[in-house]
Short mmCIF file of C-alpha atoms in Angstrom, two decimals:
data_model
loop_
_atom_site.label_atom_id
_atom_site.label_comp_id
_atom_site.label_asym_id
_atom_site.label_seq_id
_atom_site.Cartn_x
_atom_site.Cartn_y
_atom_site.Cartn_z
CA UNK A 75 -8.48 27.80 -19.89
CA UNK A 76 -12.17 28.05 -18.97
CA UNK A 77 -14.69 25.09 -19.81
CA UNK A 78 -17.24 22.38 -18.62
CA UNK A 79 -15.43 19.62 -17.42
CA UNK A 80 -17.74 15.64 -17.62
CA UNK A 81 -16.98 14.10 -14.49
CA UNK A 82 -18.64 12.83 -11.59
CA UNK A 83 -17.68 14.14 -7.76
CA UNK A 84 -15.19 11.54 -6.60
CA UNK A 85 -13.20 11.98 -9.54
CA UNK A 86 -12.72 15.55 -9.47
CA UNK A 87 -12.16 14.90 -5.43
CA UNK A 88 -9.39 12.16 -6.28
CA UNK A 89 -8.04 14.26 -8.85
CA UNK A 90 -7.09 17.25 -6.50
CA UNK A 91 -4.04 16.09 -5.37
CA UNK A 92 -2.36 14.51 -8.51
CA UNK A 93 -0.88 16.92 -11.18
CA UNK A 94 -2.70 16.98 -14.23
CA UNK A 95 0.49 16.68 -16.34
CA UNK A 96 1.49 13.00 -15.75
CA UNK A 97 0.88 11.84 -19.69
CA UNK A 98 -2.14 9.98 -18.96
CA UNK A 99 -3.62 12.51 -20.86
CA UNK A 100 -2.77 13.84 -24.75
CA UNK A 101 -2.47 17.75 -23.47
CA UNK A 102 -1.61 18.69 -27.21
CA UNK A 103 -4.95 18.49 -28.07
CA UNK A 104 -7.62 21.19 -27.70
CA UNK A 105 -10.01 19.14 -26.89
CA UNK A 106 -8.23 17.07 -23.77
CA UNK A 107 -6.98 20.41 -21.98
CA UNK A 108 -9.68 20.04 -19.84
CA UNK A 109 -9.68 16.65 -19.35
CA UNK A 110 -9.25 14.82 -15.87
CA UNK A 111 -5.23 13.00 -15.34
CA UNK A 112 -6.80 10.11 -13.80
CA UNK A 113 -10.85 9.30 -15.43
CA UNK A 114 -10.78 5.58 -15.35
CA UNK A 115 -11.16 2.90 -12.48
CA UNK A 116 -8.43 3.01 -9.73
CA UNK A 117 -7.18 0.06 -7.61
CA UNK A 118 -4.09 -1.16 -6.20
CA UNK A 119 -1.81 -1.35 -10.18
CA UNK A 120 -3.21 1.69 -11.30
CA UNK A 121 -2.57 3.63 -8.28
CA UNK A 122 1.17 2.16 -9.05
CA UNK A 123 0.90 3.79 -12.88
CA UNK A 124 0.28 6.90 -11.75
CA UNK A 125 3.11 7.16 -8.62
CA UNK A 126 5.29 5.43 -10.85
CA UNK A 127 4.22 8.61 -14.33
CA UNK A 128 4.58 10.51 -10.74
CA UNK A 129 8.19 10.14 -9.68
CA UNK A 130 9.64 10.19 -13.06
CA UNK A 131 7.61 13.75 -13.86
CA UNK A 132 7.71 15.30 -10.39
CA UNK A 133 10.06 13.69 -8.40
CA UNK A 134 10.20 11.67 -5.11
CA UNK A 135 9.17 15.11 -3.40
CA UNK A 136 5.88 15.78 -5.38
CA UNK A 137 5.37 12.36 -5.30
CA UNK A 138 5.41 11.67 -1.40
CA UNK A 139 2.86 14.82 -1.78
CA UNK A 140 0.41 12.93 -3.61
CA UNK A 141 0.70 10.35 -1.44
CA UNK A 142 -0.51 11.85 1.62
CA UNK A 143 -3.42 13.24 0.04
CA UNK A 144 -4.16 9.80 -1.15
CA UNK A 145 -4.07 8.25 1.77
CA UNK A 146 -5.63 11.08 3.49
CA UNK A 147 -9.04 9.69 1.23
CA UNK A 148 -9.26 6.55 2.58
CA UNK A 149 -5.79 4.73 1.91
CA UNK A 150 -5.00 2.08 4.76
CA UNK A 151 -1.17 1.26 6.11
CA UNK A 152 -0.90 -0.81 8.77
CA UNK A 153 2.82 -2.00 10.56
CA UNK A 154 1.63 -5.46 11.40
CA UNK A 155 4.90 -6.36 13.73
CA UNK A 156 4.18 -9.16 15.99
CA UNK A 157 2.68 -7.69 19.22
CA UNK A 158 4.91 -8.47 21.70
CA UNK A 159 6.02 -5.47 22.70
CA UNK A 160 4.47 -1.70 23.89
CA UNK A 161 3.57 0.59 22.28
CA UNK A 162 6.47 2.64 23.29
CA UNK A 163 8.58 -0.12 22.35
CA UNK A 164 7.50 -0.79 19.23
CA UNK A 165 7.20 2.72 18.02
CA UNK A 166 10.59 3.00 19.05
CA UNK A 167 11.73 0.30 16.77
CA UNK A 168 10.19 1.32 14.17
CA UNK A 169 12.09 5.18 14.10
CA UNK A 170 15.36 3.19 14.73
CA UNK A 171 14.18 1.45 11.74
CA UNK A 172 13.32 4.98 9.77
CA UNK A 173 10.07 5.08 9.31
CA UNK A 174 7.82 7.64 10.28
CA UNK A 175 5.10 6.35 12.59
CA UNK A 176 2.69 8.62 11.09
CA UNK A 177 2.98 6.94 8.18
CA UNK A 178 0.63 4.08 9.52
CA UNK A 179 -3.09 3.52 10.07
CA UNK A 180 -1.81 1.20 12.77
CA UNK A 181 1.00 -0.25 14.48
CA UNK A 182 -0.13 -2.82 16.51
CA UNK A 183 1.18 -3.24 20.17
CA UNK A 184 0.13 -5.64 23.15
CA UNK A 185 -2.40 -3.11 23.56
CA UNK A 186 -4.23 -3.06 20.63
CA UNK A 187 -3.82 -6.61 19.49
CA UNK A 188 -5.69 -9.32 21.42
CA UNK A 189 -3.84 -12.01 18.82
CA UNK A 190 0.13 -12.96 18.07
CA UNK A 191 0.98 -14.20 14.85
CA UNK A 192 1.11 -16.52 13.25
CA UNK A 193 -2.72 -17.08 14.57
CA UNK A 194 -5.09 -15.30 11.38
CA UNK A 195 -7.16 -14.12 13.75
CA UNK A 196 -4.31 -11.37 14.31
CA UNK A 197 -5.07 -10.44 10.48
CA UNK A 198 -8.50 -10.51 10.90
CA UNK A 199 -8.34 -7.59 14.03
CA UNK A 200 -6.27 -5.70 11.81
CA UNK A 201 -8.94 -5.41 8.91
CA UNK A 202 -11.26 -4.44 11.99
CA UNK A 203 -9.03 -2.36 13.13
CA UNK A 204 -8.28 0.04 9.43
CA UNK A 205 -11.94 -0.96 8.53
CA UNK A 206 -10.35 -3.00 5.23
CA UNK A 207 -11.49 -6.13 3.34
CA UNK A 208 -9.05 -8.99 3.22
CA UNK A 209 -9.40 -9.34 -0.68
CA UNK A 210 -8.28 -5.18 -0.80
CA UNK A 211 -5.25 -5.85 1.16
CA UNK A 212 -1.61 -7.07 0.29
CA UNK A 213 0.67 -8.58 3.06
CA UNK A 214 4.36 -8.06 2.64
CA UNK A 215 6.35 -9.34 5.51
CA UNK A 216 9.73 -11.91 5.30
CA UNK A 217 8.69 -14.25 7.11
CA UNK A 218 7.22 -17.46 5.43
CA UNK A 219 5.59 -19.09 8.63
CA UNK A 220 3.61 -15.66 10.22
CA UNK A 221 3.62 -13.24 7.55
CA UNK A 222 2.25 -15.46 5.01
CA UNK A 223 -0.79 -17.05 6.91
CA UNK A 224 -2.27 -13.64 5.72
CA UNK A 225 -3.50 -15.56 2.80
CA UNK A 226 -5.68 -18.10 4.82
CA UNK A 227 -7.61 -14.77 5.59
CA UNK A 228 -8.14 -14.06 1.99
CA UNK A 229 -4.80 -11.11 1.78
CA UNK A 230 -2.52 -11.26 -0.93
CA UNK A 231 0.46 -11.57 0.16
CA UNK A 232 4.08 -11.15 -0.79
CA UNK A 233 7.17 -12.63 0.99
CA UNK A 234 10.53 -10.70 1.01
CA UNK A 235 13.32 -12.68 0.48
CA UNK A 236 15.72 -9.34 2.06
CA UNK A 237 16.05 -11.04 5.60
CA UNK A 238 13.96 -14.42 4.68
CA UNK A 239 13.12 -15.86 8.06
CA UNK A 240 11.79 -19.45 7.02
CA UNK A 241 12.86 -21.31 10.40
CA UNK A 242 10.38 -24.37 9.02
CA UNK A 243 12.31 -24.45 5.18
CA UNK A 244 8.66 -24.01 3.99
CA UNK A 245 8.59 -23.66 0.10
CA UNK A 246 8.91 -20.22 -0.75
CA UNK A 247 7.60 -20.86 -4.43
CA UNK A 248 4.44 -21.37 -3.07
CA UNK A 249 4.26 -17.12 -2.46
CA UNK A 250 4.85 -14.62 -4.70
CA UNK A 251 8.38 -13.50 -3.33
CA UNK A 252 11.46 -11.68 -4.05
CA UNK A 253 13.68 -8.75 -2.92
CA UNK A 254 12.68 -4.70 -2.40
CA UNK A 255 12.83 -3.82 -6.06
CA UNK A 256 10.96 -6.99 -6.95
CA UNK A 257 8.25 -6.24 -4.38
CA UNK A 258 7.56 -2.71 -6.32
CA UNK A 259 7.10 -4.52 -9.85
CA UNK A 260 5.03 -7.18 -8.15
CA UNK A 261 2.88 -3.79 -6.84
CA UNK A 262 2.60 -2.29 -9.79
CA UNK A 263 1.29 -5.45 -11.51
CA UNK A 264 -1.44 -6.08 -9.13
#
């Protein structure tokens, strides 16, 4: 199909990477053939819509695609492990753990990280660090003391109750919280 297509620069630039079959779009008409997947306002549950129409079109595989292309525009992920350890260390942990350490913006190490938690001024370097506002950024962490003192720096947070460390028996219903599964519907209704 050959046609004009009404749509400014960044769209057509964040459109590149996501297929154009995800149902966002009524492709039985004529007239939306043409017509850009994703032409409306983007933040953090949106982004969730569309991996979510993603996965269940494309699979995990197409959809871990998409991701890095995402990301690759201007996405932040931080590991924001206390930084007690290395670099070495820590990256080392984290592989154990199975993540990929490319994965992350930043994994922060003694040597990057002038502050521990549960100080805020640790989340505060961070945002220097990945160049992100607070009030564009969601903490997830499972532990109620030094993961959550993300919100005094204006973060949303959300507290994982897989592996709850809450060594002061703080309320927990004062956070959203919950397990893995929970943590992706919370996501996807930001």
């Amino acid at each position: 199909h050959t046609g004009l297509i009404d749509a400014t620069l960044g769209r057509l630039i964040f459109n590149q990477p996501i297929p154009q079959d995800l149902g966002f779009v009524d492709r039985s008409k004529p007239e939306n053939l043409l017509k850009l997947e994703v032409d409306f306002t983007t933040k953090k549950k949106q982004l969730g819509q569309i991996i979510d129409y993603c996965i269940k079109k494309h699979g995990s595989a197409v959809c871990a695609n998409m991701l890095d292309e995402i990301k690759a525009m201007g996405y932040r992920v931080a590991l924001a492990t206390n930084p007690l350890f290395p670099a070495i260390a820590t990256q080392s942990r984290a592989k154990w753990a199975g993540l990929d350490i490319e994965d992350f913006d930043l994994i922060t190490t003694y040597e990057n990280s002038s502050h521990c938690k549960p100080n805020p001024d640790y989340y505060r370097e961070i945002l220097d660090s990945i160049g992100a506002r607070a009030e564009d950024c969601l903490m997830v962490g499972n532990d109620a003391l030094e993961d959550m003192v993300a919100e005094k720096v204006g973060m949303q947070v959300f507290l994982l109750t897989d592996c709850l460390i809450n060594k002061y028996s703080k309320d927990i219903a004062d956070f959203p919280h919950g397990s893995f599964p929970e943590l992706l519907i919370y996501i996807k209704n930001l």
